[in-house]
Structures are given as C-alpha cells and as structure tokens.
Amino acid sequence: MNSMERIFAAVQCHDLDRIPFILNLTHHGAKILNLSIKEYYSKSEYMIEGQKRLWKQYRDDAVIGISYFAAEFKAWGGKIKFFSDGPPNSMRPILSNPNSIISIEPPQIDEIPEFIETLKTIKGLHEYFGDSVPVVGGILSPFSFPIMRMGFNKYIELLYQDLSTFEDLMKKNIKYAIDWANRQIEAGATMIIYFDPMSSPFIIPKSKFIETGYQIAKEILPKIKAPIVYHFASSRCQEVLPELLQLPISGVGISKQDKIKESLKIVDKKVALVGNLSGIHLVHATPAQVIKELKALMSLISPGKGFIVSDHHGEIPYFVSDEILSTISHFFHHSAKYPLN
Amino acid sequence: MKEKLEEALIEVNYQNVHDIFQKMLSQNFTLPKILGIIRTVMESIGKKWEQERIALSQVYMAGKLIEMEIELHLKNSKNNDTIRNQKWNKKVYTCVYEDYHALGLLILNSTLRMAGFQVINLGIGLTEEELCNYVSSKQITLLLISTLMLASAKHLKNTIQSLRKINPNIKIFVGGAPFNLQTDLWERIGADGSGMSPYSIIPILDQHFQTIQSSQASTSEGL
C-alpha cells in the first residue's frame, strides 16, 4: 500500500497493512533547509522542497500543503509576529466592535501573497507526489476565526449577548472559508482539515456548540469538495462526537485529553480518529519514552482500523528533535504492521 | 442563595444573576457576607472547570457577570471604601508574555480580584526587555506570567534568569496551555510554581503572603 491508499483505507475503516501516521511537520521544513521560519514561509519553492525532504526523511503518510493560520489574520488586516522557533502568531485583535468587523469585506484569495504561496505549494506537492501521498490542506473554521480577529473574551461575550450580530459575522466568514477550502482542493489538496477549537467542550458547553459552531459546520462542510477531518487543535471533543457523526466528515482529530477506547466506541467505524500524541510531551521525551507511549497507544487502538496516529495539535513543535521524529517513523515502519501484537 | 447564584452564573443568565444580587441587597446582606458568597461560588465554579464539568466560556462569563454586578451595586455605595481597602496589601502583578491572547489573563485577574488581591495588569505581548524594565522600575516582588504558545513558554527560561538578576528574591508563577499540557515545564524554565487554573494559584499565593507576614512579624519581634 502507498500512503494515499493507506490513509483512505483508514478513513473508510478498511483493512490496511500498517497503522498510518502523519507527523504534521510544518516549520520543520525551515529547519531541514537551514532557513529562518519567516524566510521558509515566504516562497512556495522552499515549502515544497522542505516537505519533500521531510517526507524522504521520515516517510510518514502525508505532506502538509498549508503554512500558518496567522496568515489568514494578516489577510483580514491584522499584524503577525514571527518567531525563530515557533509558528507565527497573530498580534492584537483587529477590532473589538463586532459591527466594525462585519463591515470589513473578506480578502480576495488571489490578492494575498501568503495564500498564493500556499496554493502554489499544494499544487507543487500534488504534482510531485501524485496519487501516492496525500497533500493536506486546511482552513480555520469561520466559527473559530473571530478568536483572533476580535479577541477571545470579546467573542465569547458576543456569543452570549448578541446572537444576531454573531450570525451576521458568520455569513461573511462562511463564504470566505468555503472558497478558501475549495481553492486548496482545486490546487491539489487531497483532504481539508477543518480546525475548529472554539467548538471544543473545553471552550464552550455542548449546548452552545449545538446552537452555534455546529450550525456553522452543517452549513459549510457539505460545500467543501474533498474529505474533511474535523479538528479541535488539541482541545478535547469526546463529548460532541455523536453530533460530529451527523456531519459529512471522514475523520475527527482527538486530543490527548480524550479517551481513545471510549471515542472509538462512540464513532463505531463511521469516521476515523486522528491523534492523539502530545507534541509538547515529545519535546522533552527520550526515544525509549516515545516507544513506550506508542506501544501504549497501539494497545488502545488495537485492532487499529479507523485510526491515524498523529500529533493532537495539528502541528508538531519546532523543538521536537530529529531523533524523536526518526524514532516515531521507525516504530511505524517496523512495529505497527498488521496483525498488531 | 449560593446554589442559585452558581446555577445562574453557569447558565450565563444575566437576569437571574442580577435578581439574586438585588435580593441580597434588599435583605441587607453585609458586604463581607456578599463577598464571601461570591468567593465560595467562584471557587466551586473553578473546581467544576478543573473537573471538566463546565467550559472555559462559562468560567469567563461568570467572572464577567460578577464584576458587572459589583460595579453596578457596590462600587458607588458606602461599600466602595470597604472594597477598595480589602486586603490591598496583597499586591500581584500579572501579564501575558509574547502572546496577544488575553482570555487567560482576564480570567486570572478577575479571579484574583474576587479573592481579595490587588491586581496590577502589566498588559499583553510583553517582551523580556519590557518585563525587566517593569520589575526594575516598579520593584516587583511577585509576578504571574501567562503564555499560550510553547515557544513563548520556552523563551521564558532566559527571561526569568534576567528577572532574577534584577531581583534575586522575585517570585514568579507561570500558567497557560503549555504548562497545563506538560506539568513539569514550569520547573524546567526556572519558575517558582504554576497552577492548572486561576483558582489553583490562589492557595499558593495565600501561602506566599502568609510567609511574608510571618517573616515581617518575626522581624518586628526581633526589633
């Protein structure tokens, strides 16, 4: 099986040769090319080359076509800050008044340099890997995006105080998000990760999710023309898994805080689960500790259908060493073959 | 009363929270009694969050509603002086380091104020240089630092070393997602402690101030 076949078998909960794993390596491309993170993200050529080299080194089951989510914040008028050893971060929220945010028109995808480079990266990776390795695309859910644009506190207040304004805000966000996802698919993205941490029961109660984020997802997801993984960016989601099963998705990214056996039971092979290694733990772990953790994970997911091992945040920290990444890769290529022992 | 207030806060029911405050005032509850109820209720809400029984948004809104009611009913009354003078000897400086996401800081500040601490918010997105300037100019002895990103949490190691060069006795407590996900990270970066939630830091701070008071009392006796 190649990686494409393996990932699709996993999301369809079919038999496969070994447990698939995706390392979610993004800015590690800068490290392998000996570039700064800012420089690396400035050109699609760098990102394509970085992903190719990372894949050759670790042979995981996908390459990452997207760059960083703060680029979306920048596209809507925000300022971002680059770091030497972590993802770029959004700076101060643009506007605290939701009515002002509503008056802002969404960015034109073809006019945003960061989006153009992302689309070129996806296209380049798709041309290179063809049908052998999935190219991962992704969008920040319109429901979660206002965290950056308004600030977390103002957005929470809006959700509890003014649902009418919230709905107006979502209308523009929704159209933009669907366009952005489908443009990535047209460029060659195999799947779209729908990052929606705001919908986690860690952030809002389930009742509020059903009233808000869930309705947004129900509107958007059917219009995205590729398989979708619903992702909570390391926040827990077990409590809302029954609701997620009603959505047109192929997988759910689960957190370290979620219980694997219970989660597998809830989804009952209707969708795949993706997770749930903690990247932060990997920063300080020894190879022996990582192998121990992977073995424990194998025992929980056995017999293993419908599970893709991955970092639970959607991006593995820059501080995770080559030694640890190589340990994970070696484990899956040698110790995660079927039948699992 | 406590149960009803807690229920109204968790439901983010403005009207019910407001009505309960009106009722307490109409029944001539003293200010210490009202503040005692608030502290008990907020501690209970904090525990429910730690036990994953309620969500972060409910914790934030509970603090927000309580502060709104205090502002509305108490600040402009004769109680104002009592509030202002409450345990103001417990001064705590707070900030967000490198990141610009303020929710954790807002919840922390609100929780600390309700627990009787004087909170001085240094702001968000602070750099090492800015923190060093604050510690030096304001003679800060107790600092609570929040971060969101792992990179920022790791950068704090050097910053804490710099802060200790300015004030070797400074106490620094850290919090935020990276520290919750890796519970020994605060030790690795040289902080004095961390809390899984704003509520869990209160006993640590109480202990800190008790130690200072005991030390001051011993010094006085010695004199």
Coordinates of C-alpha atoms in Angstrom, one line a residue:
Chain A
M1 CA 0.0 0.0 0.0
N2 CA 1.2 3.5 -0.6
S3 CA 0.3 6.4 1.8
M4 CA -2.7 7.5 -0.2
E5 CA -4.2 4.0 -0.2
R6 CA -3.4 3.6 3.5
I7 CA -5.0 6.9 4.5
F8 CA -8.1 6.3 2.5
A9 CA -8.4 2.7 3.9
A10 CA -8.0 4.2 7.4
V11 CA -10.8 6.8 6.9
Q12 CA -13.1 4.1 5.5
C13 CA -12.1 1.8 8.4
H14 CA -11.0 -0.9 5.9
D15 CA -8.1 -3.3 6.3
L16 CA -4.7 -1.9 5.8
D17 CA -1.0 -3.0 6.0
R18 CA 0.0 -0.9 9.0
I19 CA -1.2 1.9 11.2
P20 CA -0.9 5.1 9.3
F21 CA 0.9 8.1 10.9
I22 CA 1.1 11.7 10.0
L23 CA 3.7 13.9 11.7
N24 CA 2.2 17.3 10.9
L25 CA 5.5 18.7 10.1
T26 CA 5.2 22.4 9.0
H27 CA 8.0 24.7 10.1
H28 CA 10.4 21.8 10.5
G29 CA 10.8 22.4 6.7
A30 CA 12.7 25.5 7.6
K31 CA 14.9 23.6 9.9
I32 CA 15.8 21.0 7.4
L33 CA 16.6 23.6 4.8
N34 CA 18.5 25.7 7.3
L35 CA 16.3 28.7 6.7
S36 CA 14.5 31.0 9.2
I37 CA 10.8 30.3 9.6
K38 CA 9.9 33.7 8.1
E39 CA 12.1 33.0 5.0
Y40 CA 10.8 29.5 4.7
Y41 CA 7.2 30.6 4.5
S42 CA 7.9 33.4 2.1
K43 CA 8.2 31.2 -1.0
S44 CA 6.4 28.1 -2.2
E45 CA 9.7 26.7 -3.6
Y46 CA 11.0 26.5 0.0
M47 CA 7.9 24.9 1.3
I48 CA 7.7 22.3 -1.5
E49 CA 11.4 21.4 -1.0
G50 CA 11.0 21.3 2.7
Q51 CA 8.0 19.0 2.6
K52 CA 9.8 16.7 0.1
R53 CA 12.9 16.4 2.2
L54 CA 10.8 15.8 5.4
W55 CA 8.9 13.1 3.7
K56 CA 12.0 11.4 2.4
Q57 CA 13.5 11.5 5.9
Y58 CA 10.5 10.3 7.9
R59 CA 8.2 8.6 5.3
D60 CA 5.0 9.5 7.1
D61 CA 1.7 9.2 5.4
A62 CA 1.0 12.8 4.3
V63 CA 2.7 16.0 3.4
I64 CA 1.4 19.4 4.6
G65 CA 0.4 21.9 2.0
I66 CA -0.6 24.7 4.3
S67 CA 1.6 27.2 6.1
Y68 CA 0.3 29.0 9.2
F69 CA -3.1 30.3 10.3
A70 CA -1.9 33.7 11.4
A71 CA -1.6 34.4 7.6
E72 CA -5.5 34.4 7.5
F73 CA -5.5 37.0 10.3
K74 CA -3.0 39.1 8.3
A75 CA -5.2 38.7 5.1
W76 CA -8.0 40.3 7.1
G77 CA -5.9 43.3 8.2
G78 CA -4.2 42.0 11.3
K79 CA -0.5 42.1 12.2
I80 CA 1.5 39.0 12.8
K81 CA 4.8 38.2 14.6
F82 CA 7.4 35.7 13.5
F83 CA 9.5 33.7 15.9
S84 CA 12.8 31.9 15.3
D85 CA 11.5 28.6 16.9
G86 CA 7.7 28.5 16.6
P87 CA 4.8 29.3 14.4
P88 CA 4.0 32.9 13.5
N89 CA 1.4 34.3 15.9
S90 CA -1.4 36.9 15.5
M91 CA -0.8 40.1 17.4
R92 CA -3.5 42.3 18.9
P93 CA -7.1 41.7 17.7
I94 CA -8.1 44.0 14.9
L95 CA -11.4 45.3 16.2
S96 CA -13.3 44.7 19.4
N97 CA -16.6 46.0 17.9
P98 CA -18.3 43.2 16.1
N99 CA -20.3 45.7 13.9
S100 CA -17.0 47.1 12.6
I101 CA -15.8 43.6 11.8
I102 CA -19.0 42.9 9.8
S103 CA -18.3 45.9 7.6
I104 CA -15.0 44.5 6.5
E105 CA -15.0 42.7 3.2
P106 CA -13.3 39.3 3.1
P107 CA -9.9 39.2 1.4
Q108 CA -9.6 38.2 -2.3
I109 CA -7.6 35.0 -2.2
D110 CA -5.7 35.8 -5.4
E111 CA -4.5 39.1 -3.9
I112 CA -3.0 37.7 -0.7
P113 CA 0.7 36.8 -1.2
E114 CA 0.6 34.2 1.6
F115 CA -2.4 32.4 0.1
I116 CA -0.9 32.5 -3.4
E117 CA 2.3 30.8 -2.0
T118 CA 0.1 28.2 -0.2
L119 CA -1.8 27.3 -3.3
K120 CA 1.5 27.1 -5.3
T121 CA 2.8 24.8 -2.6
I122 CA -0.2 22.5 -2.7
K123 CA 0.0 22.4 -6.5
G124 CA 3.7 21.6 -6.4
L125 CA 3.4 18.9 -3.9
H126 CA 0.4 17.3 -5.7
E127 CA 2.4 17.3 -9.0
Y128 CA 5.4 15.7 -7.3
F129 CA 3.6 13.1 -5.2
G130 CA 0.7 12.4 -7.5
D131 CA -1.6 9.8 -6.1
S132 CA 1.0 8.2 -3.8
V133 CA 1.0 10.6 -0.8
P134 CA -2.0 12.8 0.3
V135 CA -1.4 16.5 0.4
V136 CA -3.1 18.0 3.4
G137 CA -5.0 21.3 3.1
G138 CA -6.8 23.1 5.9
I139 CA -8.9 26.1 7.0
L140 CA -9.6 27.7 10.2
S141 CA -13.3 27.4 10.9
P142 CA -15.3 30.6 10.5
F143 CA -16.6 29.9 14.0
S144 CA -13.2 29.9 15.5
F145 CA -11.6 32.6 13.4
P146 CA -13.1 35.5 15.4
I147 CA -10.9 34.4 18.4
M148 CA -8.0 36.0 16.5
R149 CA -9.9 38.9 15.0
M150 CA -12.0 40.0 18.0
G151 CA -10.0 38.6 20.9
F152 CA -11.2 35.5 22.8
N153 CA -13.1 37.5 25.5
K154 CA -15.0 39.8 23.2
Y155 CA -16.0 36.9 21.0
I156 CA -17.3 34.9 24.0
E157 CA -19.3 37.9 25.1
L158 CA -20.8 38.2 21.6
L159 CA -21.8 34.5 21.7
Y160 CA -23.7 35.0 24.9
Q161 CA -25.0 38.6 24.4
D162 CA -25.8 39.1 20.7
L163 CA -26.5 36.1 18.5
S164 CA -28.0 38.3 15.8
T165 CA -24.7 40.1 15.3
F166 CA -22.9 36.8 15.6
E167 CA -25.0 35.4 12.7
D168 CA -24.2 38.5 10.5
L169 CA -20.5 38.0 11.3
M170 CA -20.7 34.3 10.3
K171 CA -22.3 35.0 6.9
K172 CA -19.2 36.6 5.5
N173 CA -16.8 34.2 7.2
I174 CA -18.7 31.2 5.8
K175 CA -18.4 32.2 2.2
Y176 CA -14.8 33.1 2.5
A177 CA -14.0 29.8 4.3
I178 CA -15.8 27.6 1.6
D179 CA -13.9 29.5 -1.2
W180 CA -10.6 29.1 0.6
A181 CA -11.1 25.4 1.1
N182 CA -12.2 24.7 -2.4
R183 CA -9.4 26.7 -3.9
Q184 CA -6.9 24.4 -2.0
I185 CA -8.7 21.4 -3.3
E186 CA -8.6 22.7 -6.9
A187 CA -4.8 23.2 -6.4
G188 CA -4.4 19.6 -5.4
A189 CA -5.2 19.2 -1.7
T190 CA -6.4 15.6 -1.0
M191 CA -8.2 16.5 2.2
I192 CA -9.2 19.5 4.2
I193 CA -8.6 19.8 8.0
Y194 CA -11.4 21.9 9.5
F195 CA -9.7 23.4 12.5
D196 CA -12.4 24.4 15.0
P197 CA -11.0 24.7 18.5
M198 CA -13.8 27.1 19.6
S199 CA -16.3 24.2 19.3
S200 CA -14.5 22.1 21.9
P201 CA -16.4 21.4 25.1
F202 CA -13.3 22.7 26.8
I203 CA -14.1 26.2 25.4
I204 CA -17.9 26.2 25.1
P205 CA -20.6 23.9 26.6
K206 CA -22.1 21.4 24.3
S207 CA -25.5 23.2 24.2
K208 CA -23.8 26.4 23.0
F209 CA -21.9 24.3 20.3
I210 CA -25.1 22.9 19.0
E211 CA -26.6 26.3 18.9
T212 CA -23.6 27.9 17.1
G213 CA -20.5 26.1 15.8
Y214 CA -22.4 23.0 14.9
Q215 CA -24.8 25.0 12.8
I216 CA -21.9 26.7 11.0
A217 CA -20.3 23.3 10.3
K218 CA -23.6 21.9 9.0
E219 CA -23.7 24.8 6.5
I220 CA -20.1 24.7 5.4
L221 CA -18.9 21.2 5.3
P222 CA -21.3 19.8 2.7
K223 CA -19.9 22.5 0.3
I224 CA -16.3 21.5 0.7
K225 CA -15.4 19.2 -2.2
A226 CA -13.0 16.8 -0.5
P227 CA -12.8 14.5 2.5
I228 CA -12.8 16.6 5.8
V229 CA -11.2 16.0 9.1
Y230 CA -12.8 17.9 11.9
H231 CA -10.0 19.1 14.2
F232 CA -10.0 20.7 17.6
A233 CA -6.3 21.7 17.7
S234 CA -5.6 19.7 20.9
S235 CA -8.8 20.6 22.7
R236 CA -11.0 17.7 23.8
C237 CA -14.0 16.6 21.8
Q238 CA -15.3 13.3 23.0
E239 CA -18.5 14.8 24.4
V240 CA -19.6 16.1 21.0
L241 CA -18.5 13.0 18.9
P242 CA -22.2 11.9 18.5
E243 CA -23.0 15.3 16.9
L244 CA -20.0 15.2 14.7
L245 CA -21.1 11.8 13.2
Q246 CA -24.1 13.7 11.7
L247 CA -21.7 15.8 9.6
P248 CA -20.2 14.9 6.2
I249 CA -16.7 14.2 7.6
S250 CA -14.2 11.4 7.2
G251 CA -12.3 11.9 10.4
V252 CA -12.0 13.7 13.8
G253 CA -8.8 14.9 15.4
I254 CA -8.9 13.9 19.0
S255 CA -7.0 15.3 21.9
K256 CA -4.7 13.8 24.5
Q257 CA -7.5 14.6 26.9
D258 CA -9.9 12.4 25.1
K259 CA -10.2 8.7 26.0
I260 CA -9.3 6.6 22.9
K261 CA -11.3 3.4 23.6
E262 CA -14.5 5.3 24.5
S263 CA -14.0 7.6 21.5
L264 CA -13.6 4.6 19.1
K265 CA -16.7 3.1 20.6
I266 CA -18.7 6.2 20.0
V267 CA -17.6 6.7 16.4
D268 CA -18.1 3.0 15.7
K269 CA -16.1 3.0 12.5
K270 CA -18.3 5.6 10.9
V271 CA -15.3 8.0 10.8
A272 CA -11.6 7.7 11.5
L273 CA -10.0 9.1 14.6
V274 CA -6.8 11.1 14.2
G275 CA -4.5 11.7 17.1
N276 CA -3.5 11.9 19.9
L277 CA 0.2 12.3 20.6
S278 CA 1.1 15.4 22.5
G279 CA 3.7 17.4 20.7
I280 CA 4.7 19.2 23.9
H281 CA 5.4 15.8 25.6
L282 CA 7.6 14.9 22.6
V283 CA 9.8 17.9 23.2
H284 CA 11.3 16.5 26.4
A285 CA 10.8 12.8 25.9
T286 CA 13.5 10.3 25.3
P287 CA 13.3 7.7 22.4
A288 CA 12.6 5.0 25.0
Q289 CA 9.7 7.0 26.4
V290 CA 8.3 7.7 23.0
I291 CA 8.4 4.0 22.1
K292 CA 6.6 3.2 25.4
E293 CA 4.0 5.7 24.7
L294 CA 3.5 4.5 21.1
K295 CA 3.1 0.9 22.4
A296 CA 0.5 2.0 24.9
L297 CA -1.3 3.8 22.1
M298 CA -1.2 0.7 19.9
S299 CA -2.8 -1.4 22.6
L300 CA -5.6 1.2 22.9
I301 CA -6.4 1.4 19.2
S302 CA -6.0 -2.4 18.5
P303 CA -7.1 -3.9 16.2
G304 CA -6.5 -0.5 14.7
K305 CA -8.9 0.1 11.9
G306 CA -10.1 3.7 11.6
F307 CA -7.2 5.3 13.4
I308 CA -4.4 7.5 12.1
V309 CA -1.7 8.3 14.6
S310 CA -0.8 12.0 14.6
D311 CA 0.1 14.9 16.8
H312 CA -3.1 16.2 18.5
H313 CA -2.5 19.9 17.9
G314 CA -2.2 19.7 14.1
E315 CA 1.4 20.9 14.1
I316 CA 4.4 19.3 15.8
P317 CA 6.5 21.8 17.8
Y318 CA 9.7 23.1 16.3
F319 CA 11.6 21.8 19.4
V320 CA 10.8 18.1 18.7
S321 CA 14.2 16.7 17.6
D322 CA 15.1 14.7 14.6
E323 CA 16.0 11.8 16.9
I324 CA 12.4 11.7 18.2
L325 CA 10.8 12.1 14.8
S326 CA 13.1 9.3 13.5
T327 CA 12.1 7.1 16.4
I328 CA 8.4 7.6 15.6
S329 CA 9.0 6.9 11.9
H330 CA 11.0 3.7 12.6
F331 CA 8.3 2.5 15.0
F332 CA 5.5 2.7 12.5
H333 CA 7.5 1.2 9.6
H334 CA 8.7 -1.7 11.8
S335 CA 6.3 -2.3 14.7
A336 CA 2.9 -1.1 13.6
K337 CA 2.2 -3.6 10.9
Y338 CA -0.8 -5.8 10.8
P339 CA -1.6 -8.0 12.6
L340 CA -0.9 -5.9 15.6
N341 CA 0.7 -7.8 18.5
Chain B
M1 CA -28.6 31.6 47.7
K2 CA -25.1 30.2 46.8
E3 CA -26.6 27.4 44.7
K4 CA -28.9 29.7 42.9
L5 CA -26.2 32.2 42.1
E6 CA -23.8 29.4 40.9
E7 CA -26.6 28.0 38.7
A8 CA -27.4 31.4 37.2
L9 CA -23.7 32.1 36.5
I10 CA -23.1 28.7 34.9
E11 CA -26.2 29.3 32.7
V12 CA -24.9 32.8 31.9
N13 CA -28.3 34.1 32.9
Y14 CA -27.9 37.8 33.3
Q15 CA -31.4 38.4 34.7
N16 CA -31.2 35.8 37.4
V17 CA -27.7 36.9 38.5
H18 CA -29.0 40.4 38.7
D19 CA -32.1 39.4 40.6
I20 CA -30.0 37.4 43.2
F21 CA -27.8 40.4 43.8
Q22 CA -30.9 42.6 44.2
K23 CA -32.3 40.1 46.7
M24 CA -29.1 40.0 48.7
L25 CA -29.1 43.8 48.9
S26 CA -32.8 44.0 49.8
Q27 CA -32.2 41.6 52.6
N28 CA -29.4 43.8 53.9
F29 CA -26.6 41.3 53.4
T30 CA -23.4 42.9 54.6
L31 CA -20.6 43.4 52.1
P32 CA -18.3 40.8 53.7
K33 CA -21.1 38.3 53.5
I34 CA -21.7 39.0 49.8
L35 CA -18.0 38.8 49.0
G36 CA -17.8 35.6 51.0
I37 CA -20.7 34.1 48.9
I38 CA -19.0 35.3 45.7
R39 CA -15.7 33.7 46.6
T40 CA -17.4 30.4 47.6
V41 CA -19.4 30.3 44.4
M42 CA -16.4 31.2 42.1
E43 CA -14.3 28.5 43.8
S44 CA -17.0 26.0 43.2
I45 CA -17.2 27.1 39.5
G46 CA -13.4 26.8 39.3
K47 CA -13.5 23.3 40.6
K48 CA -16.2 22.3 38.1
W49 CA -14.0 23.6 35.3
E50 CA -11.0 21.7 36.6
Q51 CA -13.2 18.6 36.6
E52 CA -14.3 19.3 33.0
R53 CA -17.9 19.7 34.1
I54 CA -18.2 23.2 32.6
A55 CA -16.5 25.1 29.8
L56 CA -13.9 28.0 29.8
S57 CA -16.5 30.4 28.3
Q58 CA -18.8 29.8 31.3
V59 CA -15.9 30.5 33.7
Y60 CA -15.1 33.7 31.9
M61 CA -18.7 34.8 31.7
A62 CA -19.3 34.0 35.4
G63 CA -16.4 36.3 36.4
K64 CA -17.6 39.0 34.0
L65 CA -21.2 38.9 35.4
I66 CA -20.0 39.1 38.9
E67 CA -17.7 42.0 38.2
M68 CA -20.6 43.8 36.4
E69 CA -22.9 43.3 39.4
I70 CA -20.2 44.5 41.8
E71 CA -19.7 47.6 39.6
L72 CA -23.4 48.2 39.4
H73 CA -24.5 47.7 43.0
L74 CA -21.5 48.2 45.2
K75 CA -18.8 50.5 43.8
N76 CA -21.0 53.6 44.1
S77 CA -22.3 52.9 47.5
K78 CA -20.9 53.2 51.0
N79 CA -19.3 49.7 50.4
N80 CA -16.9 51.3 48.0
D81 CA -14.3 52.0 50.6
T82 CA -14.6 48.5 52.1
I83 CA -13.9 47.0 48.6
R84 CA -11.0 49.4 48.0
N85 CA -9.4 48.7 51.3
Q86 CA -9.8 44.9 51.2
K87 CA -6.5 43.1 51.7
W88 CA -4.9 45.6 49.4
N89 CA -1.6 44.7 51.0
K90 CA -1.6 41.6 48.7
K91 CA -0.3 43.1 45.5
V92 CA 0.1 40.9 42.5
Y93 CA 1.4 41.8 39.0
T94 CA 0.1 39.9 36.0
C95 CA 0.9 39.8 32.3
V96 CA 0.9 37.8 29.1
Y97 CA 4.4 37.2 27.7
E98 CA 5.0 37.4 24.0
D99 CA 1.4 36.3 23.1
Y100 CA -1.6 38.6 22.5
H101 CA -4.4 36.2 23.6
A102 CA -5.7 37.8 26.8
L103 CA -8.5 35.5 27.9
G104 CA -6.5 33.5 30.4
L105 CA -5.1 36.8 31.9
L106 CA -8.6 38.3 32.2
I107 CA -9.9 35.2 34.0
L108 CA -6.9 35.2 36.2
N109 CA -7.2 38.9 37.1
S110 CA -10.9 38.6 37.8
T111 CA -10.4 35.5 40.0
L112 CA -7.6 37.2 41.9
R113 CA -9.6 40.4 42.5
M114 CA -12.6 38.4 43.8
A115 CA -10.2 36.5 46.1
G116 CA -9.1 39.8 47.6
F117 CA -5.8 40.5 45.8
Q118 CA -4.8 43.8 44.4
V119 CA -4.1 43.0 40.7
I120 CA -1.9 45.2 38.6
N121 CA -2.1 44.2 35.0
L122 CA 1.1 44.9 33.1
G123 CA -0.6 44.0 29.7
I124 CA -0.2 41.6 26.9
G125 CA 2.5 40.8 24.3
L126 CA 5.3 41.8 26.8
T127 CA 8.9 41.2 25.8
E128 CA 11.9 40.3 28.0
E129 CA 13.1 43.9 27.9
E130 CA 9.7 45.3 28.9
L131 CA 9.4 42.9 31.8
C132 CA 12.8 43.7 33.0
N133 CA 12.0 47.4 32.9
Y134 CA 8.8 46.8 34.9
V135 CA 10.5 44.6 37.5
S136 CA 13.2 47.2 38.0
S137 CA 11.1 50.4 38.0
K138 CA 8.1 49.0 40.0
Q139 CA 10.2 46.9 42.3
I140 CA 8.1 43.9 41.6
T141 CA 8.4 41.0 44.0
L142 CA 5.6 38.8 42.8
L143 CA 4.8 38.3 39.1
L144 CA 2.3 36.0 37.4
I145 CA 3.1 35.3 33.8
S146 CA 0.7 33.7 31.3
T147 CA 1.7 32.3 27.9
L148 CA -0.2 30.5 25.1
M149 CA 2.5 29.2 22.7
L150 CA 5.1 26.6 23.6
A151 CA 7.8 28.7 22.0
S152 CA 7.0 31.6 24.4
A153 CA 7.0 29.3 27.4
K154 CA 10.5 28.1 26.4
H155 CA 11.7 31.7 25.9
L156 CA 10.6 32.4 29.4
K157 CA 13.6 30.5 30.7
N158 CA 16.1 33.2 29.7
T159 CA 13.7 35.9 30.7
I160 CA 13.3 34.5 34.2
Q161 CA 17.0 34.4 34.6
S162 CA 17.2 38.1 33.6
L163 CA 14.5 39.0 36.0
R164 CA 16.2 37.2 38.9
K165 CA 19.4 39.2 38.1
I166 CA 17.4 42.3 38.8
N167 CA 15.6 41.0 41.9
P168 CA 17.0 37.7 43.2
N169 CA 14.1 37.4 45.6
I170 CA 11.3 37.8 43.0
K171 CA 8.7 35.1 43.0
I172 CA 7.5 34.1 39.5
F173 CA 4.5 31.9 38.8
V174 CA 3.6 30.8 35.3
G175 CA 0.4 29.5 33.7
G176 CA -1.2 28.7 30.4
A177 CA -1.7 25.9 27.9
P178 CA 1.9 24.7 27.6
F179 CA 2.2 24.4 31.4
N180 CA -1.1 22.5 31.6
L181 CA 0.0 20.1 28.9
Q182 CA 3.4 19.5 30.4
T183 CA 3.1 19.7 34.1
D184 CA 6.9 19.9 34.9
L185 CA 7.6 22.7 32.3
W186 CA 7.5 25.4 35.0
E187 CA 10.4 23.7 36.8
R188 CA 12.3 23.3 33.6
I189 CA 12.2 27.1 32.9
G190 CA 13.1 28.0 36.5
A191 CA 9.7 29.4 37.7
D192 CA 8.6 29.2 41.3
G193 CA 5.4 27.4 40.5
S194 CA 2.4 27.0 38.3
G195 CA -1.4 26.4 38.5
M196 CA -3.6 24.3 36.3
S197 CA -6.2 27.0 36.6
P198 CA -6.5 30.5 38.1
Y199 CA -8.2 29.0 41.1
S200 CA -5.4 26.7 41.9
I201 CA -2.9 29.5 42.2
I202 CA -4.8 31.2 45.0
P203 CA -3.7 28.9 47.8
I204 CA -0.1 29.2 46.5
L205 CA -0.4 33.0 46.7
D206 CA -2.1 32.9 50.1
Q207 CA 0.8 30.8 51.3
H208 CA 3.3 33.2 49.8
F209 CA 1.8 36.2 51.6
Q210 CA 1.4 34.3 54.9
T211 CA 5.2 33.5 54.7
I212 CA 5.9 37.2 54.2
Q213 CA 3.6 38.2 57.1
S214 CA 5.3 35.7 59.4
S215 CA 8.7 36.9 58.3
Q216 CA 7.7 40.5 59.0
A217 CA 6.2 39.6 62.4
S218 CA 9.5 37.8 63.3
T219 CA 11.5 40.8 62.3
S220 CA 9.3 43.1 64.4
E221 CA 9.6 40.9 67.4
G222 CA 13.3 40.8 67.0
L223 CA 13.4 44.6 67.0

